[in-house]
Short mmCIF file of C-alpha atoms and ligand atoms in Angstrom, two decimals:
data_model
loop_
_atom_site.label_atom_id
_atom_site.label_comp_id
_atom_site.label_asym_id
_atom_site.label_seq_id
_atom_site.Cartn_x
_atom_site.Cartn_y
_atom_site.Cartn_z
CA UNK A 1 11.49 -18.58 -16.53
CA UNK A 2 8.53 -20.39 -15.06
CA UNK A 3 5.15 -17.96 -13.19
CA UNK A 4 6.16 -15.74 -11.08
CA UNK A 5 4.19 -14.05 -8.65
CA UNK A 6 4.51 -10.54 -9.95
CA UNK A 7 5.95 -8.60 -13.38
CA UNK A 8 4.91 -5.28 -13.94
CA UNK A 9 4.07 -4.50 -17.34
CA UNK A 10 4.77 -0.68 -18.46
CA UNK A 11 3.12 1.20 -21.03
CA UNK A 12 7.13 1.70 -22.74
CA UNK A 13 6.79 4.07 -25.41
CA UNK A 14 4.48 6.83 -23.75
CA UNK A 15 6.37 6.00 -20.34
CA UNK A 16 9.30 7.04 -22.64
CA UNK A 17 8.00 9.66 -24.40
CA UNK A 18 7.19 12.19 -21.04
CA UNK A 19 10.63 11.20 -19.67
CA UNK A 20 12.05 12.16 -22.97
CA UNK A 21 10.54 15.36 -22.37
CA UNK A 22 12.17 15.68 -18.59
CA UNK A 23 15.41 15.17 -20.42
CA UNK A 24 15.13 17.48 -23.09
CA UNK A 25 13.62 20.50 -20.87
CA UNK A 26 16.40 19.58 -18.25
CA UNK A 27 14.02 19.35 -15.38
CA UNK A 28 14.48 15.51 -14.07
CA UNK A 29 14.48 16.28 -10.25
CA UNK A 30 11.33 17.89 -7.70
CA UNK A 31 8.78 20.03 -9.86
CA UNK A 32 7.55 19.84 -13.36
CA UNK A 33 6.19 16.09 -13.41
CA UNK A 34 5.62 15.81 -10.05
CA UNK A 35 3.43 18.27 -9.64
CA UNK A 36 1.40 17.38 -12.57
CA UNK A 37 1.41 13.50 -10.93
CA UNK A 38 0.09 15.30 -7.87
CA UNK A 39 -2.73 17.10 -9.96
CA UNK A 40 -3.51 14.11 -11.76
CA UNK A 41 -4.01 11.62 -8.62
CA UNK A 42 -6.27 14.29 -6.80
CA UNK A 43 -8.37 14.27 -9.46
CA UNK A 44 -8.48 10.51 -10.15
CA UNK A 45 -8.80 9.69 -5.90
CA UNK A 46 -11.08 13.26 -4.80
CA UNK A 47 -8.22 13.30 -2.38
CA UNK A 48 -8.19 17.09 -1.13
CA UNK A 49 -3.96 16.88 -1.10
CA UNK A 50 -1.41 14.92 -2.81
CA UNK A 51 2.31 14.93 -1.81
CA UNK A 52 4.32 13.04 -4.36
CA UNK A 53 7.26 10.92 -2.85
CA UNK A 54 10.04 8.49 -3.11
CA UNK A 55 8.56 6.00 -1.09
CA UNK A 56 5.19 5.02 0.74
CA UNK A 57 7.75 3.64 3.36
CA UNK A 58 9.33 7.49 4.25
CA UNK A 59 5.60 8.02 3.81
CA UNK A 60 4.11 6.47 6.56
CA UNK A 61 6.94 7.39 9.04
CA UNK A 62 5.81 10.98 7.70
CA UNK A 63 2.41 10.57 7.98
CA UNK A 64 3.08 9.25 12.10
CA UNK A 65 5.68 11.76 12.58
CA UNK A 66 3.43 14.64 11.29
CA UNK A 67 0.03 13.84 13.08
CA UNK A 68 2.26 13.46 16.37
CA UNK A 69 3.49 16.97 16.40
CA UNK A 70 0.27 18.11 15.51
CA UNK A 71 -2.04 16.53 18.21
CA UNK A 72 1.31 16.81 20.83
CA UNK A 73 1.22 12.40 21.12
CA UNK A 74 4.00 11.40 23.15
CA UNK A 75 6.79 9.40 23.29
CA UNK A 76 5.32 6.02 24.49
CA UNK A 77 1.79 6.53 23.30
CA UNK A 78 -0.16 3.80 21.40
CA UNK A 79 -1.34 3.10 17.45
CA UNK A 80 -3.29 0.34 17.18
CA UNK A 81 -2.06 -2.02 13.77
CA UNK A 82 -2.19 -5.11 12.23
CA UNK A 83 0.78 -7.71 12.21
CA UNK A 84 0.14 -9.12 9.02
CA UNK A 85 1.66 -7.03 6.85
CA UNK A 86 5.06 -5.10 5.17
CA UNK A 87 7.27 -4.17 8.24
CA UNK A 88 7.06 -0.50 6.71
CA UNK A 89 3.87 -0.12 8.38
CA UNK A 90 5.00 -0.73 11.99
CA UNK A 91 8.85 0.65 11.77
CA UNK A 92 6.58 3.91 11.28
CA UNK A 93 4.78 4.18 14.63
CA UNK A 94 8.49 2.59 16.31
CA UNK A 95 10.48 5.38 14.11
CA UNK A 96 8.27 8.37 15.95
CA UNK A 97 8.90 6.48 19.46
CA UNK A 98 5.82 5.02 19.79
CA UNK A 99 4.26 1.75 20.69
CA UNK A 100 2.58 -0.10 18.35
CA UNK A 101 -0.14 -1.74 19.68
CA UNK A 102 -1.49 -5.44 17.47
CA UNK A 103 -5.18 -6.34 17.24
CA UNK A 104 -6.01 -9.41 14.94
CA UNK A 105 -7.32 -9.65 11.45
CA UNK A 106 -10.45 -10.83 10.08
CA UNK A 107 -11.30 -13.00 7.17
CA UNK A 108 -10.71 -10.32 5.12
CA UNK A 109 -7.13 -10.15 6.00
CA UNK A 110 -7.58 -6.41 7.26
CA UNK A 111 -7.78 -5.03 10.92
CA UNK A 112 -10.92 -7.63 12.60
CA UNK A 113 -12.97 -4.40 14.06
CA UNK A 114 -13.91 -5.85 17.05
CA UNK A 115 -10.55 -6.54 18.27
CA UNK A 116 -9.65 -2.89 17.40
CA UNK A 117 -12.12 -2.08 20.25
CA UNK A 118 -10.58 -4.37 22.46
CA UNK A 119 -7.12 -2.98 21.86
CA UNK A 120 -7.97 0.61 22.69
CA UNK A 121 -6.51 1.89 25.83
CA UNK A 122 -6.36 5.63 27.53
CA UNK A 123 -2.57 6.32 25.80
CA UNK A 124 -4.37 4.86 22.05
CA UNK A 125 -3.99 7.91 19.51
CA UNK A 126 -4.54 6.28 16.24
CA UNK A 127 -5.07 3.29 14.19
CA UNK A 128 -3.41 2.01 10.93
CA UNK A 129 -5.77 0.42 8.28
CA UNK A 130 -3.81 -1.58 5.85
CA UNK A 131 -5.96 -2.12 2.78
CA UNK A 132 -4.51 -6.24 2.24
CA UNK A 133 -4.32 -7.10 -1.40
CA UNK A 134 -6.14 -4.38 -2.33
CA UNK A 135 -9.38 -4.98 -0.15
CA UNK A 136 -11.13 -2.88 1.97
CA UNK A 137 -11.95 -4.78 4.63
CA UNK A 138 -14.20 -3.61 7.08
CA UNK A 139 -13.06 0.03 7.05
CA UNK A 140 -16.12 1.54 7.10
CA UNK A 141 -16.49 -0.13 10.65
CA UNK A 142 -12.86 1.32 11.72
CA UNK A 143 -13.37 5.00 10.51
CA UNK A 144 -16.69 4.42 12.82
CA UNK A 145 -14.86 3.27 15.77
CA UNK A 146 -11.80 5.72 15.53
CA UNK A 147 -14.71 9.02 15.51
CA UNK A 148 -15.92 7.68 18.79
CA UNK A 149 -13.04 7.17 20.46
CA UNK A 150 -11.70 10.45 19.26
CA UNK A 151 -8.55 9.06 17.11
CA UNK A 152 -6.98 10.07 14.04
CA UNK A 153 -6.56 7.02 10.71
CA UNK A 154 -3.91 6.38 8.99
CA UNK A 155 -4.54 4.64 5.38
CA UNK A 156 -1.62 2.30 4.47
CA UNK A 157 -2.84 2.21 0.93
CA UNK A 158 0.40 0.72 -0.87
CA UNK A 159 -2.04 -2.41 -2.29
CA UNK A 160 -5.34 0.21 -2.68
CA UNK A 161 -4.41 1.94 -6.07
CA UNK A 162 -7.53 1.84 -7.62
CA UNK A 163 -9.72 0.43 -4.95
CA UNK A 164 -13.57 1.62 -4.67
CA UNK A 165 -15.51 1.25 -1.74
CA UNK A 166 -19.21 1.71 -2.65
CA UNK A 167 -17.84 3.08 -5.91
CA UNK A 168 -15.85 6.00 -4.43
CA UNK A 169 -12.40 5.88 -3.53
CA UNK A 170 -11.54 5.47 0.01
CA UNK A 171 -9.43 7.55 2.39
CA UNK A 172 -11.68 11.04 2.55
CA UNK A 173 -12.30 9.68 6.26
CA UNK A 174 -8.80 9.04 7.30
CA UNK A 175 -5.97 12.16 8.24
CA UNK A 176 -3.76 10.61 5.87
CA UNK A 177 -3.36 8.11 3.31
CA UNK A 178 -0.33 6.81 1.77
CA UNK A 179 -0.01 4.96 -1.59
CA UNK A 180 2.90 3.08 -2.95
CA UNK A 181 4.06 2.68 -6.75
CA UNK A 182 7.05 0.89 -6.20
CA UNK A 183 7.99 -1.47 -8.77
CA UNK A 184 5.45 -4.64 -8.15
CA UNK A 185 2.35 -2.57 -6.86
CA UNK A 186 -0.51 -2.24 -9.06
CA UNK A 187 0.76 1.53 -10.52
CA UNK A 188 4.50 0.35 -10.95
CA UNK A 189 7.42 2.94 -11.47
CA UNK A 190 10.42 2.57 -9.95
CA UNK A 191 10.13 3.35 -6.69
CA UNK A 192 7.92 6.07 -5.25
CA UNK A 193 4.74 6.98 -3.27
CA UNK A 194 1.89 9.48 -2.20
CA UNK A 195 0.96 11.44 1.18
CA UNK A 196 -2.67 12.35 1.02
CA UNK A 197 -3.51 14.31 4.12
CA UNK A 198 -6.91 15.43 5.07
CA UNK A 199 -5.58 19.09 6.58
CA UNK A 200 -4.00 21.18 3.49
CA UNK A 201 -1.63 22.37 6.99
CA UNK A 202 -0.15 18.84 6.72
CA UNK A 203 0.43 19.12 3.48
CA UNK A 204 2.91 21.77 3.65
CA UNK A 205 4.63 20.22 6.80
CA UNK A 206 5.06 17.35 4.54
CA UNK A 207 6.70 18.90 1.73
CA UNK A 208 8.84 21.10 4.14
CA UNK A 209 9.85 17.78 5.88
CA UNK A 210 10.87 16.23 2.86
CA UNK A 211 13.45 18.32 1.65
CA UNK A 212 15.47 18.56 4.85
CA UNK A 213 13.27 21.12 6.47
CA UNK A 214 13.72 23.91 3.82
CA UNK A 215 10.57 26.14 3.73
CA UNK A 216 11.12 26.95 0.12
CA UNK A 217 11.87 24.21 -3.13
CA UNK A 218 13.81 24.57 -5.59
CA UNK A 219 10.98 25.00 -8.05
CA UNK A 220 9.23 27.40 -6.58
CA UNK A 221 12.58 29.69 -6.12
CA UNK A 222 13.20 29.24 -9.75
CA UNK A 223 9.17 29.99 -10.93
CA UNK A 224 9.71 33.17 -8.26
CA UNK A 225 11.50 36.36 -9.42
CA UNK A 226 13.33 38.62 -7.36
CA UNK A 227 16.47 39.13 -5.63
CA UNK A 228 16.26 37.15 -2.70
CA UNK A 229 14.92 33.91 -4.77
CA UNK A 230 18.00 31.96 -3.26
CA UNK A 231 17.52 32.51 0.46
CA UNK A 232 15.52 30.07 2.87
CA UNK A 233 14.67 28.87 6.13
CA UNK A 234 15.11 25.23 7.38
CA UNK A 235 12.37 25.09 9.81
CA UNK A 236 13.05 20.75 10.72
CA UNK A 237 15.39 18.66 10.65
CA UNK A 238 13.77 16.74 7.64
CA UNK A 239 14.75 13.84 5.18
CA UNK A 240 15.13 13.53 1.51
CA UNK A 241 12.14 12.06 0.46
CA UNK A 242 10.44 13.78 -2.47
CA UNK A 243 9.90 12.27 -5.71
CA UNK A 244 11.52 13.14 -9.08
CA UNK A 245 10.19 14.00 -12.76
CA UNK A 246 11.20 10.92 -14.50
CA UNK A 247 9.31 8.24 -11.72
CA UNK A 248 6.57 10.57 -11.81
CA UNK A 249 6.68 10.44 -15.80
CA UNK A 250 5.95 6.85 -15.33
CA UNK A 251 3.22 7.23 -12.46
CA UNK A 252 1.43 9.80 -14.93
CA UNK A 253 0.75 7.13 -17.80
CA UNK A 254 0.30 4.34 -15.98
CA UNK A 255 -2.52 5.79 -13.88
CA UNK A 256 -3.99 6.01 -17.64
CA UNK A 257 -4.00 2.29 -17.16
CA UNK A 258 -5.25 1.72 -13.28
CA UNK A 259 -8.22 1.24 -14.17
CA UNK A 260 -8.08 -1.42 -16.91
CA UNK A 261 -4.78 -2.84 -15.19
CA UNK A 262 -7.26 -3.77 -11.66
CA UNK A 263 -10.25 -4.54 -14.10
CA UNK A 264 -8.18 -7.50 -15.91
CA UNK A 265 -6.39 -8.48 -12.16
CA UNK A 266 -10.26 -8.95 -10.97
CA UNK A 267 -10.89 -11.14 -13.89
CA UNK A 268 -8.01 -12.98 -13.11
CA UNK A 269 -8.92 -14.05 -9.38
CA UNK A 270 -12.51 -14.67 -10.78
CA UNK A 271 -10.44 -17.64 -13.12
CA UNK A 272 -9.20 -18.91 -10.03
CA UNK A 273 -11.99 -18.72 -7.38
CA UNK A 274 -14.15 -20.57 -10.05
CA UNK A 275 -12.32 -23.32 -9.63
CA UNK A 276 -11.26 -23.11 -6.29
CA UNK A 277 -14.47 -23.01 -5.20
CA UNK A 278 -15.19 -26.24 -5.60
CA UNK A 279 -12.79 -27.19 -2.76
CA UNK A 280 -13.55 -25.36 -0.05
CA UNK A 281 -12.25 -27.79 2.37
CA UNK A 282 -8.59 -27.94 0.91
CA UNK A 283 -8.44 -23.94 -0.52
CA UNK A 284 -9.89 -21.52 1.83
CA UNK A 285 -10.23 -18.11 -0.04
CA UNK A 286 -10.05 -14.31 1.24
CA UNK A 287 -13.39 -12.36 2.27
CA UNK A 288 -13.74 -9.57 0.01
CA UNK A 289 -17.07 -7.73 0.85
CA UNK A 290 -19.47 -6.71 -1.55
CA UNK A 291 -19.36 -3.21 -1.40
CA UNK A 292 -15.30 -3.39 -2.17
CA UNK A 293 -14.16 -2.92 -6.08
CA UNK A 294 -10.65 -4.44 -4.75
CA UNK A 295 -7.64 -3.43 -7.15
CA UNK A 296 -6.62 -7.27 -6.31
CA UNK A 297 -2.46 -6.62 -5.95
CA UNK A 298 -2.79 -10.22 -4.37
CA UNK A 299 -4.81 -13.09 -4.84
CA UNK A 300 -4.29 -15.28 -1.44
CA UNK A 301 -5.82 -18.68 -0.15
CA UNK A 302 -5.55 -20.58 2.94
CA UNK A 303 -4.16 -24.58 2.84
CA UNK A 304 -3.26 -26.80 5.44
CA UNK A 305 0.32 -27.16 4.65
CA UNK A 306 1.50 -24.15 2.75
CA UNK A 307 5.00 -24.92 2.83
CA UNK A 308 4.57 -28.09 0.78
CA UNK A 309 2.37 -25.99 -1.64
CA UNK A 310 5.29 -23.83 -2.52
CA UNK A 311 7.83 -26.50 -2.88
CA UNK A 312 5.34 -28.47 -5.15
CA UNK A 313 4.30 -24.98 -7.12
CA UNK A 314 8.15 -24.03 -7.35
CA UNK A 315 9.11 -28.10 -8.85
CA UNK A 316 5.87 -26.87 -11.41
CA UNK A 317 8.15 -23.16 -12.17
CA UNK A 318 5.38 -21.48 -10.47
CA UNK A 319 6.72 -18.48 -7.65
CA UNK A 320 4.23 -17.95 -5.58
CA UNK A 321 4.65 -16.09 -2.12
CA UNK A 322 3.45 -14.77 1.03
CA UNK A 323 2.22 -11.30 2.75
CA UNK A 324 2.56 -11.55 5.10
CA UNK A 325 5.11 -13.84 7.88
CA UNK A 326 3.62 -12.28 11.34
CA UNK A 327 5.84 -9.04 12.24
CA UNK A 328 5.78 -10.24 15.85
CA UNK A 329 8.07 -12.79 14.81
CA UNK A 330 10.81 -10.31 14.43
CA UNK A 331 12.58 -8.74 16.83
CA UNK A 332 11.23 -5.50 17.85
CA UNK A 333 7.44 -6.75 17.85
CA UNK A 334 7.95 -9.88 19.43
CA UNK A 335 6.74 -8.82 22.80
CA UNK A 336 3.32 -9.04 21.02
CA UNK A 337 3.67 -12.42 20.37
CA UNK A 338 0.97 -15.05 20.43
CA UNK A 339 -1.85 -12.07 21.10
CA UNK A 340 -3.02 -12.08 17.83
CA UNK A 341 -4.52 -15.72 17.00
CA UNK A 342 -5.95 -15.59 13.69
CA UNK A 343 -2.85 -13.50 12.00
CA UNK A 344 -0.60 -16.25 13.16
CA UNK A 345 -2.75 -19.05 11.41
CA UNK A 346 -2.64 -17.10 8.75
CA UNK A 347 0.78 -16.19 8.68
CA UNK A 348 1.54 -20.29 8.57
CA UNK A 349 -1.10 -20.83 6.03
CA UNK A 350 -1.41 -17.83 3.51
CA UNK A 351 0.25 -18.27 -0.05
CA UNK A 352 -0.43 -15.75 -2.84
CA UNK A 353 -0.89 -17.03 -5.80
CA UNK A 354 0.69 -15.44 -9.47
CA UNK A 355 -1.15 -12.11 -9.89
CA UNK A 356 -0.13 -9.75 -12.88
CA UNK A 357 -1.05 -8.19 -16.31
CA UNK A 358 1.08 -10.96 -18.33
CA UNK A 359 -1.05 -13.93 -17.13
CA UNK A 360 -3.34 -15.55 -19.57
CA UNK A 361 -5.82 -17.84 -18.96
CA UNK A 362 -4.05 -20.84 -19.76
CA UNK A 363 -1.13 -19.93 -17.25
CA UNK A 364 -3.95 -19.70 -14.58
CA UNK A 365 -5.52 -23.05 -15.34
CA UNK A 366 -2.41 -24.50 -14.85
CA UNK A 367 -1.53 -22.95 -12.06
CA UNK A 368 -4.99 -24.00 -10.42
CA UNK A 369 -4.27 -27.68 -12.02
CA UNK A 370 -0.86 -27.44 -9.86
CA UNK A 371 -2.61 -26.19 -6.96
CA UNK A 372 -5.68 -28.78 -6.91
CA UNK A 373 -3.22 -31.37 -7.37
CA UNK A 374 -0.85 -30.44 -4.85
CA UNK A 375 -3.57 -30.09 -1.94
CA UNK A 376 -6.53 -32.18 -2.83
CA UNK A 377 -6.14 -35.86 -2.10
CA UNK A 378 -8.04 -38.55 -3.77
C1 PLP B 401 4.97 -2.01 -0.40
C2 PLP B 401 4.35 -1.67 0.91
C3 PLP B 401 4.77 -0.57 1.66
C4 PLP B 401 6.01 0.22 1.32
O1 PLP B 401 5.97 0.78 0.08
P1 PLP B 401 7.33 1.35 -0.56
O2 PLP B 401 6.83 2.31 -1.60
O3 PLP B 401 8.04 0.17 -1.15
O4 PLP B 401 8.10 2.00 0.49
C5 PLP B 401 4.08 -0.25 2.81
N1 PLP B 401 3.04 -0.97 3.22
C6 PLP B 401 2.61 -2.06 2.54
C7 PLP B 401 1.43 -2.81 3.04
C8 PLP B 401 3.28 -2.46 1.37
O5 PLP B 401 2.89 -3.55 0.72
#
């Protein structure tokens, strides 16, 4: 079977137990255990509103298409992003007819602040923070720059379950932030996701644009009494993109677990910058500032030639992989190409490295073994 780079571990028999208990109620669908999964992450993130989805991909094309209608953006107008990282993030500004604008990364692998600045123009509405691996970056410095310049933030949070920045979690600063607990991110189900917006307003646009539009859900018409409990409005031409009971069963016990999951991944990269660190020429490792608690979904370094890395770690049954290949290599974004210098050297020399609750120490002292060998020449 060899190391792979991720396998999600699940908590089986209580993940089992509250779906039994979908099953036997008959309630599987919108309702019941997703709005208990919505209670539940409010409380554990001091998030004022929690939409529960069925992906943070339809969630970020939400959370663009929402803040557009409210602050009347148009067609054409600009959100400043990052290139490295899942194409979900930029198909959401393109989706709403938008232009999405690149400014590099830092050492951190996040949004570089300063070229932010240097990105914003008079049609700039918003920026998109994607929290990379988990870290924070310098977000503090982006919320900063997007109150002067009078534009909204958008979290991509899929990697930041379970972040702290300065011991809080972050996002109370942004209009939106959207999580993802599809089935390799730090609070696995199946697939699925959550739209926290700042304005409770929002919030109900969301959940109205998630079920095609219709102002009413089927829970709340069957909690309601009265005659007319069938009838509704469609008020949008929505999507389907609300979660269901049984992922949400699994999102409610392992968020039991966040917390000790991220805890044991941060022990983990500890085991492997201790002995990368005594390379720093060959292995170049992330920034993570000290005020971020990462949740650590990745564990990345920098080497000269990646691609021999992999081929070397794959002849070893080790899987590592990459976040990210530079989006302005594909299609749509390539008109951006070769304006953001730092995300393309890192998009030719980023590997992540195995980074789950099954590894033991052994498996990561051989997989440091493999990578020493591979890239350190005597
Ligand atoms: C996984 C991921 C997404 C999409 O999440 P889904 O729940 O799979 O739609 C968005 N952004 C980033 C940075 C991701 O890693």
């Amino acid at each position: 079977m060899g190391i792979q780079l991720f396998s999600p571990k699940f908590e089986v028999e209580e993940c089992l137990e509250e779906i039994r208990e979908c099953l036997e109620k008959g309630w599987t669908g919108l309702g019941f255990k997703t709005v208990e999964f919505e209670e539940k992450w409010k409380h554990y993130t001091g998030l004022p509103f929690a939409y529960y989805i069925n992906s943070a991909t339809i969630g970020l094309y939400m959370a663009v298409d929402i803040l557009k209608e409210k602050y009347g953006w148009k067609d054409g107008d600009e959100i400043i992003s990052t290139p490295l990282t899942f194409v979900s993030t930029n198909h959401a500004i393109l989706k709403s007819d938008m232009k999405a604008v690149f400014a590099d990364i830092d050492d951190t692998m996040c949004l570089d602040p300063k070229s932010v600045r240097e990105k914003i123009t008079e049609k700039t509405r918003a920026v998109i923070f994607v929290g990379i691996g988990g870290s924070t970056g310098h977000y503090n410095e982006i919320v900063k720059i997007c109150k002067e310049n009078n534009l909204a933030l958008i979290l991509d949070a899929a990697h930041m379950g379970g972040t702290r920045l300065n011991g809080e979690i972050p996002g109370k600063e942004a209009d939106v932030v959207v999580y993802s607990f599809q089935a390799v991110k730090n609070l696995p189900t199946g697939d699925s996701g959550m739209i926290c917006f700042k304005d409770g307003n929002c919030d109900e646009i969301a959940r109205k644009k998630a079920w095609l539009g219709i102002n009413k859900d089927t829970y709340t018409r069957t909690t309601n009494s009265g005659n007319y409990k069938w009838k509704y409005n469609v008020e949008y031409v929505g999507d389907k993109a609300h979660g269901n009971s049984i992922m949400a069963s699994v999102g409610i016990v392992q968020l039991k677990y966040l917390d000790r999951d991220n805890a044991f991944r941060r022990q983990i990269a500890s085991w492997y910058r201790e002995r990368f660190s005594k390379y720093p020429e060959q292995i170049k490792m992330v920034n993570i500032p000290a005020e971020c608690e990462s949740s650590t979904h990745l564990f990345q370094i920098l080497v000269e030639d990646r691609d021999e890395l992999i081929l070397k770690l794959n002849a070893a049954e080790i899987y590592p992989g990459v976040h990210y290949a530079i989006n302005t290599d594909y299609p749509m974004y390539s008109y951006a190409k070769n304006t953001c210098p730092y995300a393309e050297y890192v998009s030719d020399h980023v590997i992540s490295l195995p980074m789950h609750m099954r590894l033991t120490y052994e498996d990561v002292q051989y997989i440091c073994d493999e990578v020493i060998k591979a890239v350190v020449r005597k």
